[in-house]
Coordinates of C-alpha atoms in Angstrom, one line a residue:
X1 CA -73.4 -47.6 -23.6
X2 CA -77.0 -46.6 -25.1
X3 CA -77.7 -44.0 -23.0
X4 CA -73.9 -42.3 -23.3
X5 CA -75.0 -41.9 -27.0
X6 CA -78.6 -41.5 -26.7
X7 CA -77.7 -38.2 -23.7
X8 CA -74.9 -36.9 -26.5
X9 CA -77.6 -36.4 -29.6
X10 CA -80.3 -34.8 -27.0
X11 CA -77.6 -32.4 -25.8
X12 CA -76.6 -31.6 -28.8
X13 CA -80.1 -30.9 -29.5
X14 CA -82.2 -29.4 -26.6
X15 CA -79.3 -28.5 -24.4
X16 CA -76.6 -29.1 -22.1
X17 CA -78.2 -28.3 -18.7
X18 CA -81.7 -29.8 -19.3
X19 CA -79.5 -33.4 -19.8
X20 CA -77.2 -32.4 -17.3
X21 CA -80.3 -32.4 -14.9
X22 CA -81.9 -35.6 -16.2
X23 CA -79.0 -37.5 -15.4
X24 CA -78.7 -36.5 -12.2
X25 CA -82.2 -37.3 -11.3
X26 CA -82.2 -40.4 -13.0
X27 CA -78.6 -41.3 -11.4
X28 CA -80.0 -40.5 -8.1
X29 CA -83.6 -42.0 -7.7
X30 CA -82.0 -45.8 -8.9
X31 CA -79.5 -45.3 -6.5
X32 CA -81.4 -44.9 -3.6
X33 CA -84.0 -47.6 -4.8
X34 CA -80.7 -50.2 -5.2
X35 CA -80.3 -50.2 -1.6
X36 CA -84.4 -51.9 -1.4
X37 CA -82.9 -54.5 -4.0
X38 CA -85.1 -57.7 -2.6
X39 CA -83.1 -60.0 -4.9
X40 CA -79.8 -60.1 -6.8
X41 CA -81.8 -59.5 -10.5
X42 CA -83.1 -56.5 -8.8
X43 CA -79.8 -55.1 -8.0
X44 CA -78.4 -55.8 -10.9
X45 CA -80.8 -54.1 -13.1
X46 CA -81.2 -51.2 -10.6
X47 CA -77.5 -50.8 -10.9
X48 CA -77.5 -50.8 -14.6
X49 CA -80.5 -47.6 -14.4
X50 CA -77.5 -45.8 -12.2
X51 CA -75.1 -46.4 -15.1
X52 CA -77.5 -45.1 -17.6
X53 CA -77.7 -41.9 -15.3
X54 CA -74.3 -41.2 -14.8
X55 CA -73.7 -41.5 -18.9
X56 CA -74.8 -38.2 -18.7
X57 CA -72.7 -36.7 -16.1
X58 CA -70.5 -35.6 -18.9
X59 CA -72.2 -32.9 -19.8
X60 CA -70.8 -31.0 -17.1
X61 CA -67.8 -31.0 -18.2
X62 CA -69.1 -30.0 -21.7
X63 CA -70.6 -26.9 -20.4
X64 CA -67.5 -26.1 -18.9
X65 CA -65.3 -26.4 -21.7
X66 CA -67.7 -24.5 -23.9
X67 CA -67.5 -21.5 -20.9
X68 CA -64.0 -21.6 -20.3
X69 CA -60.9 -19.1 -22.0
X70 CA -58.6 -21.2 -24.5
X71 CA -55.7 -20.2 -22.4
X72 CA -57.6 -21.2 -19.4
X73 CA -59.1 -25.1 -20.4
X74 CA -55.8 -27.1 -20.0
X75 CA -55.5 -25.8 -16.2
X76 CA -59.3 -25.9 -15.2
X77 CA -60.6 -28.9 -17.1
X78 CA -58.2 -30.9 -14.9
X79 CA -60.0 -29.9 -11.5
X80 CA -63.2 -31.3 -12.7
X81 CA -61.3 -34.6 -12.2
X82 CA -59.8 -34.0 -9.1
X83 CA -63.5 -33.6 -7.3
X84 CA -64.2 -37.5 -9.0
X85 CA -61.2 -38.6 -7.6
X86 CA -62.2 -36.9 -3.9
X87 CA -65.5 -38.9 -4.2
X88 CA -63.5 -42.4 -5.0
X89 CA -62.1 -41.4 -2.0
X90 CA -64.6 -40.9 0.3
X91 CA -66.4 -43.5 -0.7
X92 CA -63.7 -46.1 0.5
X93 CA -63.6 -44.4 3.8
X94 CA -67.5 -44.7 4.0
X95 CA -67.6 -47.8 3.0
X96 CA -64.7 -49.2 5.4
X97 CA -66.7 -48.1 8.3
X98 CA -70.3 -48.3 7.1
X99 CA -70.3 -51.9 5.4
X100 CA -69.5 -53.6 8.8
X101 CA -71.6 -51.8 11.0
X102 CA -74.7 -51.1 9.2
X103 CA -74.4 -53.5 5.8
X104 CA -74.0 -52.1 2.1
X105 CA -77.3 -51.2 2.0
X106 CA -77.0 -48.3 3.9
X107 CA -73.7 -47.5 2.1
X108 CA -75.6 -46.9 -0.5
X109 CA -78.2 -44.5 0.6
X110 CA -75.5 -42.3 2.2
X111 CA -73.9 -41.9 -1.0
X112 CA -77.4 -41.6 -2.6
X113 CA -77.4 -37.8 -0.5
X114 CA -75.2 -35.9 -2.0
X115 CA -77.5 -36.5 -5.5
X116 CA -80.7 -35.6 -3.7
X117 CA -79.2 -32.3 -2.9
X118 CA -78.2 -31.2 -5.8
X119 CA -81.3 -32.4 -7.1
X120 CA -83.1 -29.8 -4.9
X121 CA -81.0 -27.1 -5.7
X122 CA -81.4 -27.8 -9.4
X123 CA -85.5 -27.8 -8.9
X124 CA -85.2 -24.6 -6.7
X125 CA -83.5 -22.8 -9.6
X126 CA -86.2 -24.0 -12.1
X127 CA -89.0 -22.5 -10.2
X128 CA -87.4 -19.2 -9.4
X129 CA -86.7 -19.5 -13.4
X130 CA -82.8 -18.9 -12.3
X131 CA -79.6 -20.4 -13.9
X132 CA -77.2 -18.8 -11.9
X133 CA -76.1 -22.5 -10.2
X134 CA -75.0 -23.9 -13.7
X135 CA -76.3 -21.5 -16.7
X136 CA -77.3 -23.5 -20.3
X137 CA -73.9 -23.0 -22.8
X138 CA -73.7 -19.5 -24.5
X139 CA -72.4 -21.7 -27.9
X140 CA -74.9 -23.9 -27.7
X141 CA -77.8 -21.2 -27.9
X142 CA -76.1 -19.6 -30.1
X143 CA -75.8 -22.4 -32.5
X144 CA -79.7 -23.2 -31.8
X145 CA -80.4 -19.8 -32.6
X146 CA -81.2 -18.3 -29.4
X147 CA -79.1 -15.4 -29.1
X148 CA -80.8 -13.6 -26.7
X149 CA -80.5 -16.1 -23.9
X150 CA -76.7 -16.7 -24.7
X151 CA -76.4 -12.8 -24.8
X152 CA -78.6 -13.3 -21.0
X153 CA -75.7 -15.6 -19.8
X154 CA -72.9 -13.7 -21.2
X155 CA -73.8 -10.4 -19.5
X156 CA -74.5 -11.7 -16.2
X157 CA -71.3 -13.7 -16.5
X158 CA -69.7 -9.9 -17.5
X159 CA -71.6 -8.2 -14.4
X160 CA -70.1 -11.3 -12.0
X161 CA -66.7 -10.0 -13.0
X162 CA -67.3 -6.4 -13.4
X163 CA -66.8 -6.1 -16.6
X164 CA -68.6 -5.0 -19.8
X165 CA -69.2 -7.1 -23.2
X166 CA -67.9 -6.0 -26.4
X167 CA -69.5 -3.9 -28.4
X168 CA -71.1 -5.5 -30.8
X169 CA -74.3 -8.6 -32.2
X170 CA -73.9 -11.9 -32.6
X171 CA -74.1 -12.8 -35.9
X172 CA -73.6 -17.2 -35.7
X173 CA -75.9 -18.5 -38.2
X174 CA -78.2 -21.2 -36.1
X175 CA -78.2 -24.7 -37.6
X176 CA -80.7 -27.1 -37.7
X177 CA -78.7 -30.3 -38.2
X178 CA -77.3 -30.6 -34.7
X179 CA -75.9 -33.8 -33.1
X180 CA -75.5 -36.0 -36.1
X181 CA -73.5 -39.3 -36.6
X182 CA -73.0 -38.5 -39.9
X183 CA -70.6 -35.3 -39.2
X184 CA -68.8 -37.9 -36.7
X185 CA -67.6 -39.8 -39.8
X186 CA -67.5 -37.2 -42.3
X187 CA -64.4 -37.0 -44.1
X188 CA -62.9 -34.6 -41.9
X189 CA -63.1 -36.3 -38.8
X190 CA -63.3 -39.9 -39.8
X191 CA -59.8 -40.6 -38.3
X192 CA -59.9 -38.6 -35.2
X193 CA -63.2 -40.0 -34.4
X194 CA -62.3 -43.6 -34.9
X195 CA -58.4 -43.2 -32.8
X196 CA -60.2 -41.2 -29.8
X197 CA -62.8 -44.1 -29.9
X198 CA -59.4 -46.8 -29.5
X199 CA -58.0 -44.0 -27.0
X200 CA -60.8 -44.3 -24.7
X201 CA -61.4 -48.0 -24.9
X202 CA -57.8 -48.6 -24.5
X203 CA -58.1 -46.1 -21.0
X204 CA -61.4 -47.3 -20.1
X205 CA -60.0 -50.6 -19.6
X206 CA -56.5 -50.2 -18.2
X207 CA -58.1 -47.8 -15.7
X208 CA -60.5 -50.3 -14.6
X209 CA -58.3 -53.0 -14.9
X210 CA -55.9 -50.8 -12.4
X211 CA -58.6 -51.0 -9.7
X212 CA -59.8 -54.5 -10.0
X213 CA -56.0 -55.8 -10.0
X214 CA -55.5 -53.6 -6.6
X215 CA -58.4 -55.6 -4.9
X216 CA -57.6 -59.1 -6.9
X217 CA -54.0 -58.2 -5.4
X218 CA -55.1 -57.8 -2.1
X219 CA -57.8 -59.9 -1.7
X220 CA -55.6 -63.6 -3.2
X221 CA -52.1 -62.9 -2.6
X222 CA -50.9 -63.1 -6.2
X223 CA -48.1 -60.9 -6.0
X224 CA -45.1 -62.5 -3.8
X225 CA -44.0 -60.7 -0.5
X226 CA -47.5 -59.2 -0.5
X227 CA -50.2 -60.6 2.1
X228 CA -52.9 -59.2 3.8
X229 CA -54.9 -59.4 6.4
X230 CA -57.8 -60.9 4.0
X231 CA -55.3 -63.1 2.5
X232 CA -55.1 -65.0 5.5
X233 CA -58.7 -65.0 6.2
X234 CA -59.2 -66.5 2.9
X235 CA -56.6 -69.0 3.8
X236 CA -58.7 -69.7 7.3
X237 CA -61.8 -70.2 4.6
X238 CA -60.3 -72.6 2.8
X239 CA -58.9 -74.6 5.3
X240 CA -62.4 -74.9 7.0
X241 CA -63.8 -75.9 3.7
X242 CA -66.0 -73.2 3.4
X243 CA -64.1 -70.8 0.4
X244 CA -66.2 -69.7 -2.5
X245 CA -65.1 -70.4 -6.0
X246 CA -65.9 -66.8 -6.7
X247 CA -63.5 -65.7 -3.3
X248 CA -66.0 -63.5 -2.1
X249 CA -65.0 -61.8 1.4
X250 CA -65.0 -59.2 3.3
X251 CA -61.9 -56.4 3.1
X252 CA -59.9 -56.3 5.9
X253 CA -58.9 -53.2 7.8
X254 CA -55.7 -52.8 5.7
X255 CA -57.2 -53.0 2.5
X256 CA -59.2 -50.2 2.7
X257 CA -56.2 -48.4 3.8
X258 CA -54.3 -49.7 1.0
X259 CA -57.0 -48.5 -1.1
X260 CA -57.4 -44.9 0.2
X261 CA -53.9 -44.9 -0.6
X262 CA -53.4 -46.0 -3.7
X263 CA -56.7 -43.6 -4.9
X264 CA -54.8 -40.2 -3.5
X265 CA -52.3 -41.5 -6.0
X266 CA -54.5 -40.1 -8.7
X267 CA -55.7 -36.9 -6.3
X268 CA -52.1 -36.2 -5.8
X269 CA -51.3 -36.1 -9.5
X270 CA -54.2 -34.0 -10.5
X271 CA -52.9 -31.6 -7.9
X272 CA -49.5 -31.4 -9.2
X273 CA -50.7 -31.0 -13.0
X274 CA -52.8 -27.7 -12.1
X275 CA -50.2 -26.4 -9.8
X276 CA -46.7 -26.9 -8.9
X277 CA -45.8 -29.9 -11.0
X278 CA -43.8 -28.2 -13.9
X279 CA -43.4 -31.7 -16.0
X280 CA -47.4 -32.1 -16.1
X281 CA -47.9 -27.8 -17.1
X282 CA -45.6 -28.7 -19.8
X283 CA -47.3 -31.7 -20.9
X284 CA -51.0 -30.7 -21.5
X285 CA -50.0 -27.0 -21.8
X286 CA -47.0 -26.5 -23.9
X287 CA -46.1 -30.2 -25.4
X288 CA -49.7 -30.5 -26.1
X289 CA -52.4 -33.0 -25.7
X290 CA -51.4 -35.7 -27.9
X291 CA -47.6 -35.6 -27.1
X292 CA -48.6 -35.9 -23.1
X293 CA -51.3 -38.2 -23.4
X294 CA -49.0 -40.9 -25.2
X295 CA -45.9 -40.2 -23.0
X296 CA -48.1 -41.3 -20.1
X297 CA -50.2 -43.9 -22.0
X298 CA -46.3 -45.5 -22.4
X299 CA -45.5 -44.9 -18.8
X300 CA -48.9 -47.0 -17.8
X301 CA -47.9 -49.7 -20.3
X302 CA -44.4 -49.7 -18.5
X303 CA -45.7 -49.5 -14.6
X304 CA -48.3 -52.8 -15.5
X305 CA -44.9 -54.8 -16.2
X306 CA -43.6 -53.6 -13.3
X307 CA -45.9 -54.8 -11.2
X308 CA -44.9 -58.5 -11.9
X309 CA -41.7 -57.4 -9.4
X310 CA -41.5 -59.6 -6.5
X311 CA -41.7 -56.8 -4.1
X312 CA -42.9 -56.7 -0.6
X313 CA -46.4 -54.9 0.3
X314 CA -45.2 -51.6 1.0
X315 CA -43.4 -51.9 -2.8
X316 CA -46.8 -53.0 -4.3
X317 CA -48.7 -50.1 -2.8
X318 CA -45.9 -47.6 -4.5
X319 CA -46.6 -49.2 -7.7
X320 CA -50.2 -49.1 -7.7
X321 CA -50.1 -45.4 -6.1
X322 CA -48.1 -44.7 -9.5
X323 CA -50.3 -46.3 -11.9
X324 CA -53.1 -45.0 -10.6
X325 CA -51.7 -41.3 -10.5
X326 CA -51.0 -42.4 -14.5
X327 CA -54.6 -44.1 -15.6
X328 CA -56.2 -40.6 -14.2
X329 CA -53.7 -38.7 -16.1
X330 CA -54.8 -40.7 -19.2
X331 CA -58.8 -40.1 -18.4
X332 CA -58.0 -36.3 -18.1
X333 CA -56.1 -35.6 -21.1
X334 CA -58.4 -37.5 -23.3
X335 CA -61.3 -35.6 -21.7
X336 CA -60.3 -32.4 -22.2
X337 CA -58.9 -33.2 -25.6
X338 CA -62.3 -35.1 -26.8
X339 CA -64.1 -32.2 -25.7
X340 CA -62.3 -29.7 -27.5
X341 CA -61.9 -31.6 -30.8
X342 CA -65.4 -31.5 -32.0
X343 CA -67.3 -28.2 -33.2
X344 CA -70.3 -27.0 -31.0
X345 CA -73.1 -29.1 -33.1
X346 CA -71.7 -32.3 -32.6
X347 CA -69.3 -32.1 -29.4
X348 CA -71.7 -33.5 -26.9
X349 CA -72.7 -36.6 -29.0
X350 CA -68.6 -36.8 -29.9
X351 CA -67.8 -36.8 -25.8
X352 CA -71.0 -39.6 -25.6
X353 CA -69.9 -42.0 -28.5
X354 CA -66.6 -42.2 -26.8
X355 CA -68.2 -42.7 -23.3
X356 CA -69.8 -45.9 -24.9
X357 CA -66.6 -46.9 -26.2
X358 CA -64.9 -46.3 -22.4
X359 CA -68.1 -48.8 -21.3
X360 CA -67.0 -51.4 -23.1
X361 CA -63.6 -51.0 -21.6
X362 CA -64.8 -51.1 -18.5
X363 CA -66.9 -54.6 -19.1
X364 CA -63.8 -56.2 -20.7
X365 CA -61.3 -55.3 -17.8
X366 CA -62.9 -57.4 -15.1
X367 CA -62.4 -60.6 -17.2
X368 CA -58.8 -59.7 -17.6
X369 CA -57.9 -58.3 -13.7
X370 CA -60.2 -61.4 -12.0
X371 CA -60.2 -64.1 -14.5
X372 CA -57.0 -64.7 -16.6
X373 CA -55.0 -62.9 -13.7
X374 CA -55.7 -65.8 -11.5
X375 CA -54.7 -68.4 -14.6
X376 CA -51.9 -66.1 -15.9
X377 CA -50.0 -63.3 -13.8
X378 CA -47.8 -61.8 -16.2
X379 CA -50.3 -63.1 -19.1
X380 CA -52.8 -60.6 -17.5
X381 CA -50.2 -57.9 -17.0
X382 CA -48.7 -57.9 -20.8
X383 CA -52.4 -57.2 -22.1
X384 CA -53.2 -54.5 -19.9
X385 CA -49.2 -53.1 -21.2
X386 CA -49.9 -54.1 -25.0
X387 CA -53.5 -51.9 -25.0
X388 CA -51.8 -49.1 -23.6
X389 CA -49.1 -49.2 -26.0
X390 CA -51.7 -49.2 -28.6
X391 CA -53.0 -46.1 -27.1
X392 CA -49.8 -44.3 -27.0
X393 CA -49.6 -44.6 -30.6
X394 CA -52.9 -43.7 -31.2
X395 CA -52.6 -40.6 -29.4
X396 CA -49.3 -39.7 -30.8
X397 CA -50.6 -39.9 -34.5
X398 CA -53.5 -38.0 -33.9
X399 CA -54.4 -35.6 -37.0
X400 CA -55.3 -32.6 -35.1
X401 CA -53.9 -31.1 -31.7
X402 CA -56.3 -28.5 -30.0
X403 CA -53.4 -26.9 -27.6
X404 CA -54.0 -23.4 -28.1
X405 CA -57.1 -24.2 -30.5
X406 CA -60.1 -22.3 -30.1
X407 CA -63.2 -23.9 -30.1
X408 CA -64.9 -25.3 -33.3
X409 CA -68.9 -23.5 -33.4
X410 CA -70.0 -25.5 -36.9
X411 CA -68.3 -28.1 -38.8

């Protein structure tokens, strides 16, 4: 939560790419040191380093919305998502096969590679005094003053697509009050601040919620007609006398693969929004951000109801394969739309005030998916449905749309 603020002012500040790169160093070097954890106190707090790292991961997608053609942002922005989604993904294969042979431990430093490369290539860039892997925003040095390294990126971005910039200077005045909270509640943005902030709790939690309920699901039986293969070893547990009260196991085979499936849910959506799927092209691109993000913020409210249907296992795997494909949407739309709300000075700290909001989300949802889901099914399932409802009408009464709006440089 801190540091999703705290990397939002400093961007806003220094820079998107010197943040950018923080993060992923940070990110990366507590990851690989979790899997040394000698105690549980270790892990935790190890973990909770890697959280304050990948607050900052954002900034990615800041850089590329401040690079990318109006026309252009509600087809690309989605794509950044579909890579996140790829990694879920992989990382529920890895860990299917890598947890039983060689323990969680090495889990983690697998995943931990992918970090240290990029890493590399990041300090190979900085020494050859290169930006051509991910070049520092044109707006932001602009609005910082430095014209001459924006006009830098702009004419090797021309050269890369042989082309030629305008004639012409840039004439942006440079500011020096960059990254405040103040413009985040000035009278102009008061109200779209403070509904984007109940948007992305509202997400935060019914996304995480989503995931959690798929392994509560799986894991204890609770929806009827459903039982898997760690159901039944839970069952064996208990019968021997030996079952945690915290119903800590194991996945079976089949819950991995009802895992894996239930995340291309979300993979096969993003795919269909960029491409073929003409509902989701009219939704973000021509019915506009608010208008799409609360007709799918109803349909997630709808699908948690749904899931109180006795059904058999094959029917609960359609239904989570569904709301997850529906909680990604969600993440996307507000994404793009957060980012492209807020002017140039303040959009990074904008994108990391609502990251701390979606962290509280996230912290609420396993009380809800693992604690009052055991005490109260449908209970559970209503709050998740009433949030989201909230959120659809947040995002439907949202002052400003940004379809077709071209970026904001100054307030």
């Amino acid at each position: 939560m801190v540091f999703s603020i705290l990397f939002g002012l400093l961007a806003d500040r220094y820079g998107r790419w010197k943040i950018l790169f923080i993060s992923f160093l940070w990110g990366a070097y507590f990851s690989l040191l979790t899997s040394f954890s000698p105690s549980y106190i270790w892990f935790v707090f190890l973990r909770t380093m890697v959280g304050c790292g990948v607050s900052g991961h954002a900034q990615g997608l800041i850089i590329k919305t401040e690079f990318l053609p109006t026309k252009y942002r509600g087809f690309m922005l989605p794509l950044s998502q579909v890579f996140w989604l790829a990694g879920s993904l992989l990382i529920i294969g890895l860990a299917s096969v890598v947890i039983p042979a060689l323990g969680w431990q090495w889990l983690i430093r697998i995943a931990s590679i992918p970090g240290v490369v990029l890493i590399l290539v990041f300090k190979v860039m900085m020494l050859m005094r290169l930006r051509l892997f991910i070049p520092e925003s044109a707006r932001f040095n602009v609005s910082a003053g430095n014209t001459q390294a924006a006009l830098a990126t702009l004419e090797r971005i021309a050269k890369m697509n042989r082309s030629v910039l305008p004639e012409g200077k840039l004439v942006e005045p440079s500011l020096e009050k960059r990254g405040r909270f103040a413009d985040l509640l000035d009278a102009k943005y008061l109200r779209t601040t403070l509904q984007i902030w109940v948007i992305w709790l509202g997400i935060s939690f019914a996304y995480y919620g989503v995931i959690l309920a798929s392994a509560e699901l799986l894991e204890r039986d609770l929806v009827c007609g459903s039982r898997s293969e760690s159901a039944a070893v839970l069952t064996a547990e208990a019968a021997g006398g030996s079952q945690s009260p915290c119903y800590c196991h194991l996945f079976a085979p089949s819950d991995y693969r009802t895992m894996i499936i239930s995340t291309v849910g979300e993979i096969a959506r993003k795919r269909l929004s960029v491409s073929v799927n003409p509902l989701n092209i009219l939704g973000i691109n021509f019915l506009g951000r608010r208008l799409s993000l609360s007709i799918t913020m109803a349909c997630t409210a709808l699908f948690f109801l749904l899931l109180n249907i006795c059904t058999s296992s094959a029917g609960l795997i359609g239904f989570l394969f569904v709301l997850r494909a529906l909680v990604a949407a969600n993440f996307n739309t507000i994404y793009i739309y957060t980012a492209e709300v807020y002017p140039t000075t303040m959009r990074a700290l904008g994108m990391g005030t609502s990251g701390s909001l979606c962290r509280i989300g996230a912290m609420v949802a396993p009380f809800i998916s693992q604690v009052l889901m055991n005490a109260s099914f449908l209970g559970a399932l209503c709050l998740f449905s009433s949030v989201c409802v909230i959120c659809a009408i947040s995002a439907f009464t949202l002052p400003i749309e940004t379809k077709g709006r071209a970026l904001q440089q100054i307030k």
